[in-house]
Amino acid sequence: MLFEALRHVPDEAAVATVTDFDRVRARLGVPDLTSADLMTDRFRFWEQAPGAAVLLHEGRLRDQNSLFELDYGFTQDDVDWELGFTGNNTSGFVLGFRPDLDMGPVRTAVADGAGPLAGATVLAEEHLLVSGDAAPTDAQSWADEPWTAAAGAQPADSYYLRSGRDACIPLEDTLGGEATVEDQERVLDRADLRSLDRIDAVALAFTGPATALALLSYAAPPAQDEVNRRAALGDAWPGSDDSAAYADGFTSATALPVTGDPVGVIRLAVRNPRAAAAVAFGDLLPFAVCGDVRLLPEPTGL
């Protein structure tokens, strides 16, 4: 599933997220749930799903499910997976529909400009709907990047992915929008960020409601100490009483043994699925911080 999704992410994109709704349905004991099922069964799934998995998408069609069901005969419950990507003046999304769905009504909904499907393209044979700057099937995409093999080998409910020059996250972003110079200094006193190696990609795979794997891609196999230090960075990050913080989503991080591949792996324990999703979307991920630190400006008092 992940490779099928990533082949529509253009090279220049910065961040991509993927959610496998089909995998979550299977976990909740309703692997074959579709729009043909009872409304009560479908409501129950969406009530349970956010606690049973880290969902990086809540379902692009859900807000207008009634419209799509009454006028076109399909709903979010017919979507097996969803991809979204942004960055560097690109944005878009892809919906992967169940393989036995008649794509004719989806094409009609697109032609009618229904809801978020306006301007999209239907790839009927592949049961896909692509929108925005999604890369054509035969174009260069993230699926061609060497690090995607490691990410694809980790089946997950959701993936948070960064690549290219935006692979690492600036320190001020990992600290959150309310971060102060004191927060920054506290981290720099506890951790030597400037000695960290450059990473070429980050894949955070949420393998279950309480587990995740962070895969860090390097130009060459990393030293064990490099991965160990990145795993320990969460201990240096301050919490927050006003907004989401790394510690709200995760309780521990453990570096796995380096194998000789150019990928370092950190096993994470998820504290709360909803909070972990907020932490990922907020870029509040210490293990992915950039080593070239840009300092926050000192307040002038003016």
mmCIF file with all atom_site columns, C-alpha atoms in Angstrom, residues 46-196:
data_model
loop_
_atom_site.group_PDB
_atom_site.id
_atom_site.type_symbol
_atom_site.label_atom_id
_atom_site.label_alt_id
_atom_site.label_comp_id
_atom_site.label_asym_id
_atom_site.label_entity_id
_atom_site.label_seq_id
_atom_site.pdbx_PDB_ins_code
_atom_site.Cartn_x
_atom_site.Cartn_y
_atom_site.Cartn_z
_atom_site.occupancy
_atom_site.B_iso_or_equiv
_atom_site.pdbx_formal_charge
_atom_site.auth_seq_id
_atom_site.auth_comp_id
_atom_site.auth_asym_id
_atom_site.auth_atom_id
_atom_site.pdbx_PDB_model_num
ATOM 1   C CA . TRP A 1 46  ? -15.436 5.844  13.555  1.00 0.00 ? 46  TRP A CA 1
ATOM 2   C CA . GLU A 1 47  ? -16.051 6.213  17.284  1.00 0.00 ? 47  GLU A CA 1
ATOM 3   C CA . GLN A 1 48  ? -13.554 3.461  18.094  1.00 0.00 ? 48  GLN A CA 1
ATOM 4   C CA . ALA A 1 49  ? -10.897 4.090  15.442  1.00 0.00 ? 49  ALA A CA 1
ATOM 5   C CA . PRO A 1 50  ? -9.110  7.116  17.005  1.00 0.00 ? 50  PRO A CA 1
ATOM 6   C CA . GLY A 1 51  ? -8.411  5.119  20.162  1.00 0.00 ? 51  GLY A CA 1
ATOM 7   C CA . ALA A 1 52  ? -7.465  1.928  18.329  1.00 0.00 ? 52  ALA A CA 1
ATOM 8   C CA . ALA A 1 53  ? -4.850  3.493  16.039  1.00 0.00 ? 53  ALA A CA 1
ATOM 9   C CA . VAL A 1 54  ? -2.887  6.667  15.406  1.00 0.00 ? 54  VAL A CA 1
ATOM 10  C CA . LEU A 1 55  ? -4.928  8.200  12.579  1.00 0.00 ? 55  LEU A CA 1
ATOM 11  C CA . LEU A 1 56  ? -3.095  10.847 10.582  1.00 0.00 ? 56  LEU A CA 1
ATOM 12  C CA . HIS A 1 57  ? -6.230  11.307 8.467   1.00 0.00 ? 57  HIS A CA 1
ATOM 13  C CA . GLU A 1 58  ? -9.771  11.403 9.782   1.00 0.00 ? 58  GLU A CA 1
ATOM 14  C CA . GLY A 1 59  ? -11.298 10.696 6.362   1.00 0.00 ? 59  GLY A CA 1
ATOM 15  C CA . ARG A 1 60  ? -11.519 13.415 3.753   1.00 0.00 ? 60  ARG A CA 1
ATOM 16  C CA . LEU A 1 61  ? -15.060 12.480 2.728   1.00 0.00 ? 61  LEU A CA 1
ATOM 17  C CA . ARG A 1 62  ? -16.558 12.087 6.204   1.00 0.00 ? 62  ARG A CA 1
ATOM 18  C CA . ASP A 1 63  ? -17.800 15.653 6.612   1.00 0.00 ? 63  ASP A CA 1
ATOM 19  C CA . GLN A 1 64  ? -20.006 15.169 3.548   1.00 0.00 ? 64  GLN A CA 1
ATOM 20  C CA . ASN A 1 65  ? -20.710 11.453 3.840   1.00 0.00 ? 65  ASN A CA 1
ATOM 21  C CA . SER A 1 66  ? -24.454 12.058 3.545   1.00 0.00 ? 66  SER A CA 1
ATOM 22  C CA . LEU A 1 67  ? -24.007 13.908 0.254   1.00 0.00 ? 67  LEU A CA 1
ATOM 23  C CA . PHE A 1 68  ? -21.833 11.202 -1.237  1.00 0.00 ? 68  PHE A CA 1
ATOM 24  C CA . GLU A 1 69  ? -24.064 8.385  0.021   1.00 0.00 ? 69  GLU A CA 1
ATOM 25  C CA . LEU A 1 70  ? -27.370 9.855  -1.135  1.00 0.00 ? 70  LEU A CA 1
ATOM 26  C CA . ASP A 1 71  ? -26.221 11.310 -4.466  1.00 0.00 ? 71  ASP A CA 1
ATOM 27  C CA . TYR A 1 72  ? -23.458 8.923  -5.532  1.00 0.00 ? 72  TYR A CA 1
ATOM 28  C CA . GLY A 1 73  ? -23.707 5.698  -3.525  1.00 0.00 ? 73  GLY A CA 1
ATOM 29  C CA . PHE A 1 74  ? -20.271 5.693  -1.899  1.00 0.00 ? 74  PHE A CA 1
ATOM 30  C CA . THR A 1 75  ? -18.780 7.145  1.292   1.00 0.00 ? 75  THR A CA 1
ATOM 31  C CA . GLN A 1 76  ? -15.580 7.360  3.305   1.00 0.00 ? 76  GLN A CA 1
ATOM 32  C CA . ASP A 1 77  ? -16.267 3.741  4.318   1.00 0.00 ? 77  ASP A CA 1
ATOM 33  C CA . ASP A 1 78  ? -15.285 2.709  0.788   1.00 0.00 ? 78  ASP A CA 1
ATOM 34  C CA . VAL A 1 79  ? -11.836 4.320  1.091   1.00 0.00 ? 79  VAL A CA 1
ATOM 35  C CA . ASP A 1 80  ? -9.101  1.816  1.977   1.00 0.00 ? 80  ASP A CA 1
ATOM 36  C CA . TRP A 1 81  ? -6.302  4.380  2.449   1.00 0.00 ? 81  TRP A CA 1
ATOM 37  C CA . GLU A 1 82  ? -5.554  8.079  2.153   1.00 0.00 ? 82  GLU A CA 1
ATOM 38  C CA . LEU A 1 83  ? -2.406  10.045 1.323   1.00 0.00 ? 83  LEU A CA 1
ATOM 39  C CA . GLY A 1 84  ? -1.751  13.762 1.749   1.00 0.00 ? 84  GLY A CA 1
ATOM 40  C CA . PHE A 1 85  ? 1.377   15.772 0.957   1.00 0.00 ? 85  PHE A CA 1
ATOM 41  C CA . THR A 1 86  ? 2.548   19.376 1.238   1.00 0.00 ? 86  THR A CA 1
ATOM 42  C CA . GLY A 1 87  ? 5.633   21.563 1.002   1.00 0.00 ? 87  GLY A CA 1
ATOM 43  C CA . ASN A 1 88  ? 7.710   23.581 -1.455  1.00 0.00 ? 88  ASN A CA 1
ATOM 44  C CA . ASN A 1 89  ? 4.647   24.940 -3.259  1.00 0.00 ? 89  ASN A CA 1
ATOM 45  C CA . THR A 1 90  ? 3.109   21.502 -3.727  1.00 0.00 ? 90  THR A CA 1
ATOM 46  C CA . SER A 1 91  ? 0.044   19.955 -2.142  1.00 0.00 ? 91  SER A CA 1
ATOM 47  C CA . GLY A 1 92  ? -2.376  17.203 -2.940  1.00 0.00 ? 92  GLY A CA 1
ATOM 48  C CA . PHE A 1 93  ? -4.072  14.033 -1.825  1.00 0.00 ? 93  PHE A CA 1
ATOM 49  C CA . VAL A 1 94  ? -4.870  10.544 -3.063  1.00 0.00 ? 94  VAL A CA 1
ATOM 50  C CA . LEU A 1 95  ? -7.748  8.281  -2.033  1.00 0.00 ? 95  LEU A CA 1
ATOM 51  C CA . GLY A 1 96  ? -7.400  4.541  -2.540  1.00 0.00 ? 96  GLY A CA 1
ATOM 52  C CA . PHE A 1 97  ? -10.885 3.022  -2.891  1.00 0.00 ? 97  PHE A CA 1
ATOM 53  C CA . ARG A 1 98  ? -11.763 -0.614 -2.225  1.00 0.00 ? 98  ARG A CA 1
ATOM 54  C CA . PRO A 1 99  ? -10.948 -2.750 -5.282  1.00 0.00 ? 99  PRO A CA 1
ATOM 55  C CA . ASP A 1 100 ? -14.531 -3.899 -5.908  1.00 0.00 ? 100 ASP A CA 1
ATOM 56  C CA . LEU A 1 101 ? -16.099 -0.414 -5.919  1.00 0.00 ? 101 LEU A CA 1
ATOM 57  C CA . ASP A 1 102 ? -17.743 0.784  -9.134  1.00 0.00 ? 102 ASP A CA 1
ATOM 58  C CA . MET A 1 103 ? -15.716 3.911  -9.933  1.00 0.00 ? 103 MET A CA 1
ATOM 59  C CA . GLY A 1 104 ? -18.394 5.334  -12.235 1.00 0.00 ? 104 GLY A CA 1
ATOM 60  C CA . PRO A 1 105 ? -20.174 7.208  -9.417  1.00 0.00 ? 105 PRO A CA 1
ATOM 61  C CA . VAL A 1 106 ? -16.814 8.535  -8.188  1.00 0.00 ? 106 VAL A CA 1
ATOM 62  C CA . ARG A 1 107 ? -16.147 9.896  -11.654 1.00 0.00 ? 107 ARG A CA 1
ATOM 63  C CA . THR A 1 108 ? -19.615 11.491 -11.667 1.00 0.00 ? 108 THR A CA 1
ATOM 64  C CA . ALA A 1 109 ? -18.975 13.113 -8.277  1.00 0.00 ? 109 ALA A CA 1
ATOM 65  C CA . VAL A 1 110 ? -15.733 14.583 -9.605  1.00 0.00 ? 110 VAL A CA 1
ATOM 66  C CA . ALA A 1 111 ? -17.477 15.896 -12.719 1.00 0.00 ? 111 ALA A CA 1
ATOM 67  C CA . ASP A 1 112 ? -20.116 17.507 -10.477 1.00 0.00 ? 112 ASP A CA 1
ATOM 68  C CA . GLY A 1 113 ? -17.416 19.148 -8.339  1.00 0.00 ? 113 GLY A CA 1
ATOM 69  C CA . ALA A 1 114 ? -18.779 17.461 -5.240  1.00 0.00 ? 114 ALA A CA 1
ATOM 70  C CA . GLY A 1 115 ? -17.132 18.514 -1.984  1.00 0.00 ? 115 GLY A CA 1
ATOM 71  C CA . PRO A 1 116 ? -13.361 17.975 -1.825  1.00 0.00 ? 116 PRO A CA 1
ATOM 72  C CA . LEU A 1 117 ? -13.397 15.996 -5.092  1.00 0.00 ? 117 LEU A CA 1
ATOM 73  C CA . ALA A 1 118 ? -13.682 19.097 -7.293  1.00 0.00 ? 118 ALA A CA 1
ATOM 74  C CA . GLY A 1 119 ? -10.834 19.199 -9.784  1.00 0.00 ? 119 GLY A CA 1
ATOM 75  C CA . ALA A 1 120 ? -9.627  15.677 -8.980  1.00 0.00 ? 120 ALA A CA 1
ATOM 76  C CA . THR A 1 121 ? -8.792  12.897 -11.429 1.00 0.00 ? 121 THR A CA 1
ATOM 77  C CA . VAL A 1 122 ? -10.105 9.343  -11.257 1.00 0.00 ? 122 VAL A CA 1
ATOM 78  C CA . LEU A 1 123 ? -7.785  6.469  -12.154 1.00 0.00 ? 123 LEU A CA 1
ATOM 79  C CA . ALA A 1 124 ? -10.548 3.910  -12.493 1.00 0.00 ? 124 ALA A CA 1
ATOM 80  C CA . GLU A 1 125 ? -8.444  0.825  -13.223 1.00 0.00 ? 125 GLU A CA 1
ATOM 81  C CA . GLU A 1 126 ? -6.337  1.489  -10.133 1.00 0.00 ? 126 GLU A CA 1
ATOM 82  C CA . HIS A 1 127 ? -9.345  2.502  -7.998  1.00 0.00 ? 127 HIS A CA 1
ATOM 83  C CA . LEU A 1 128 ? -7.619  5.768  -7.129  1.00 0.00 ? 128 LEU A CA 1
ATOM 84  C CA . LEU A 1 129 ? -8.623  9.405  -6.975  1.00 0.00 ? 129 LEU A CA 1
ATOM 85  C CA . VAL A 1 130 ? -5.758  11.908 -7.201  1.00 0.00 ? 130 VAL A CA 1
ATOM 86  C CA . SER A 1 131 ? -5.947  15.632 -6.556  1.00 0.00 ? 131 SER A CA 1
ATOM 87  C CA . GLY A 1 132 ? -3.673  18.661 -6.563  1.00 0.00 ? 132 GLY A CA 1
ATOM 88  C CA . ASP A 1 133 ? -0.045  18.221 -7.547  1.00 0.00 ? 133 ASP A CA 1
ATOM 89  C CA . ALA A 1 134 ? -0.047  14.427 -7.304  1.00 0.00 ? 134 ALA A CA 1
ATOM 90  C CA . ALA A 1 135 ? 2.653   12.997 -9.552  1.00 0.00 ? 135 ALA A CA 1
ATOM 91  C CA . PRO A 1 136 ? 1.568   11.045 -12.650 1.00 0.00 ? 136 PRO A CA 1
ATOM 92  C CA . THR A 1 137 ? 2.128   7.299  -12.413 1.00 0.00 ? 137 THR A CA 1
ATOM 93  C CA . ASP A 1 138 ? 5.134   7.376  -14.755 1.00 0.00 ? 138 ASP A CA 1
ATOM 94  C CA . ALA A 1 139 ? 6.842   10.422 -13.146 1.00 0.00 ? 139 ALA A CA 1
ATOM 95  C CA . GLN A 1 140 ? 9.709   10.529 -10.668 1.00 0.00 ? 140 GLN A CA 1
ATOM 96  C CA . SER A 1 141 ? 8.260   10.271 -7.174  1.00 0.00 ? 141 SER A CA 1
ATOM 97  C CA . TRP A 1 142 ? 9.025   9.361  -3.571  1.00 0.00 ? 142 TRP A CA 1
ATOM 98  C CA . ALA A 1 143 ? 8.485   5.698  -4.466  1.00 0.00 ? 143 ALA A CA 1
ATOM 99  C CA . ASP A 1 144 ? 11.844  5.894  -6.291  1.00 0.00 ? 144 ASP A CA 1
ATOM 100 C CA . GLU A 1 145 ? 13.743  6.993  -3.175  1.00 0.00 ? 145 GLU A CA 1
ATOM 101 C CA . PRO A 1 146 ? 16.019  4.332  -1.608  1.00 0.00 ? 146 PRO A CA 1
ATOM 102 C CA . TRP A 1 147 ? 14.677  4.849  1.930   1.00 0.00 ? 147 TRP A CA 1
ATOM 103 C CA . THR A 1 148 ? 11.125  3.852  1.021   1.00 0.00 ? 148 THR A CA 1
ATOM 104 C CA . ALA A 1 149 ? 12.051  0.148  1.045   1.00 0.00 ? 149 ALA A CA 1
ATOM 105 C CA . ALA A 1 150 ? 12.753  0.318  4.778   1.00 0.00 ? 150 ALA A CA 1
ATOM 106 C CA . ALA A 1 151 ? 9.520   2.211  5.433   1.00 0.00 ? 151 ALA A CA 1
ATOM 107 C CA . GLY A 1 152 ? 7.467   -0.141 3.294   1.00 0.00 ? 152 GLY A CA 1
ATOM 108 C CA . ALA A 1 153 ? 8.827   -3.135 5.217   1.00 0.00 ? 153 ALA A CA 1
ATOM 109 C CA . GLN A 1 154 ? 7.024   -1.842 8.333   1.00 0.00 ? 154 GLN A CA 1
ATOM 110 C CA . PRO A 1 155 ? 3.255   -2.377 7.962   1.00 0.00 ? 155 PRO A CA 1
ATOM 111 C CA . ALA A 1 156 ? 1.569   0.441  9.847   1.00 0.00 ? 156 ALA A CA 1
ATOM 112 C CA . ASP A 1 157 ? -1.758  2.139  10.508  1.00 0.00 ? 157 ASP A CA 1
ATOM 113 C CA . SER A 1 158 ? -0.294  5.518  9.556   1.00 0.00 ? 158 SER A CA 1
ATOM 114 C CA . TYR A 1 159 ? 2.974   6.948  8.281   1.00 0.00 ? 159 TYR A CA 1
ATOM 115 C CA . TYR A 1 160 ? 4.473   10.407 8.740   1.00 0.00 ? 160 TYR A CA 1
ATOM 116 C CA . LEU A 1 161 ? 7.231   11.003 6.175   1.00 0.00 ? 161 LEU A CA 1
ATOM 117 C CA . ARG A 1 162 ? 9.780   13.729 5.448   1.00 0.00 ? 162 ARG A CA 1
ATOM 118 C CA . SER A 1 163 ? 12.353  13.770 2.652   1.00 0.00 ? 163 SER A CA 1
ATOM 119 C CA . GLY A 1 164 ? 14.881  15.884 0.791   1.00 0.00 ? 164 GLY A CA 1
ATOM 120 C CA . ARG A 1 165 ? 16.161  19.168 2.121   1.00 0.00 ? 165 ARG A CA 1
ATOM 121 C CA . ASP A 1 166 ? 13.222  19.231 4.547   1.00 0.00 ? 166 ASP A CA 1
ATOM 122 C CA . ALA A 1 167 ? 14.006  15.821 6.063   1.00 0.00 ? 167 ALA A CA 1
ATOM 123 C CA . CYS A 1 168 ? 15.118  17.166 9.424   1.00 0.00 ? 168 CYS A CA 1
ATOM 124 C CA . ILE A 1 169 ? 12.996  19.513 11.556  1.00 0.00 ? 169 ILE A CA 1
ATOM 125 C CA . PRO A 1 170 ? 14.435  22.842 12.764  1.00 0.00 ? 170 PRO A CA 1
ATOM 126 C CA . LEU A 1 171 ? 14.895  23.048 16.529  1.00 0.00 ? 171 LEU A CA 1
ATOM 127 C CA . GLU A 1 172 ? 12.405  25.881 16.956  1.00 0.00 ? 172 GLU A CA 1
ATOM 128 C CA . ASP A 1 173 ? 9.721   23.822 15.189  1.00 0.00 ? 173 ASP A CA 1
ATOM 129 C CA . THR A 1 174 ? 10.294  20.716 17.337  1.00 0.00 ? 174 THR A CA 1
ATOM 130 C CA . LEU A 1 175 ? 9.831   22.910 20.424  1.00 0.00 ? 175 LEU A CA 1
ATOM 131 C CA . GLY A 1 176 ? 6.462   24.214 19.230  1.00 0.00 ? 176 GLY A CA 1
ATOM 132 C CA . GLY A 1 177 ? 5.038   27.637 18.542  1.00 0.00 ? 177 GLY A CA 1
ATOM 133 C CA . GLU A 1 178 ? 5.116   28.727 22.177  1.00 0.00 ? 178 GLU A CA 1
ATOM 134 C CA . ALA A 1 179 ? 8.814   27.911 22.652  1.00 0.00 ? 179 ALA A CA 1
ATOM 135 C CA . THR A 1 180 ? 11.010  30.492 24.348  1.00 0.00 ? 180 THR A CA 1
ATOM 136 C CA . VAL A 1 181 ? 14.708  31.231 24.259  1.00 0.00 ? 181 VAL A CA 1
ATOM 137 C CA . GLU A 1 182 ? 14.888  29.559 27.668  1.00 0.00 ? 182 GLU A CA 1
ATOM 138 C CA . ASP A 1 183 ? 13.389  26.363 26.239  1.00 0.00 ? 183 ASP A CA 1
ATOM 139 C CA . GLN A 1 184 ? 15.961  26.410 23.477  1.00 0.00 ? 184 GLN A CA 1
ATOM 140 C CA . GLU A 1 185 ? 18.842  26.990 25.863  1.00 0.00 ? 185 GLU A CA 1
ATOM 141 C CA . ARG A 1 186 ? 17.633  24.209 28.128  1.00 0.00 ? 186 ARG A CA 1
ATOM 142 C CA . VAL A 1 187 ? 17.732  21.736 25.233  1.00 0.00 ? 187 VAL A CA 1
ATOM 143 C CA . LEU A 1 188 ? 21.150  22.902 24.033  1.00 0.00 ? 188 LEU A CA 1
ATOM 144 C CA . ASP A 1 189 ? 22.519  22.563 27.556  1.00 0.00 ? 189 ASP A CA 1
ATOM 145 C CA . ARG A 1 190 ? 21.340  18.956 27.725  1.00 0.00 ? 190 ARG A CA 1
ATOM 146 C CA . ALA A 1 191 ? 22.077  17.746 24.183  1.00 0.00 ? 191 ALA A CA 1
ATOM 147 C CA . ASP A 1 192 ? 24.839  18.389 21.649  1.00 0.00 ? 192 ASP A CA 1
ATOM 148 C CA . LEU A 1 193 ? 22.642  18.844 18.601  1.00 0.00 ? 193 LEU A CA 1
ATOM 149 C CA . ARG A 1 194 ? 25.382  20.291 16.408  1.00 0.00 ? 194 ARG A CA 1
ATOM 150 C CA . SER A 1 195 ? 27.268  16.994 16.395  1.00 0.00 ? 195 SER A CA 1
ATOM 151 C CA . LEU A 1 196 ? 24.327  15.060 14.979  1.00 0.00 ? 196 LEU A CA 1
#
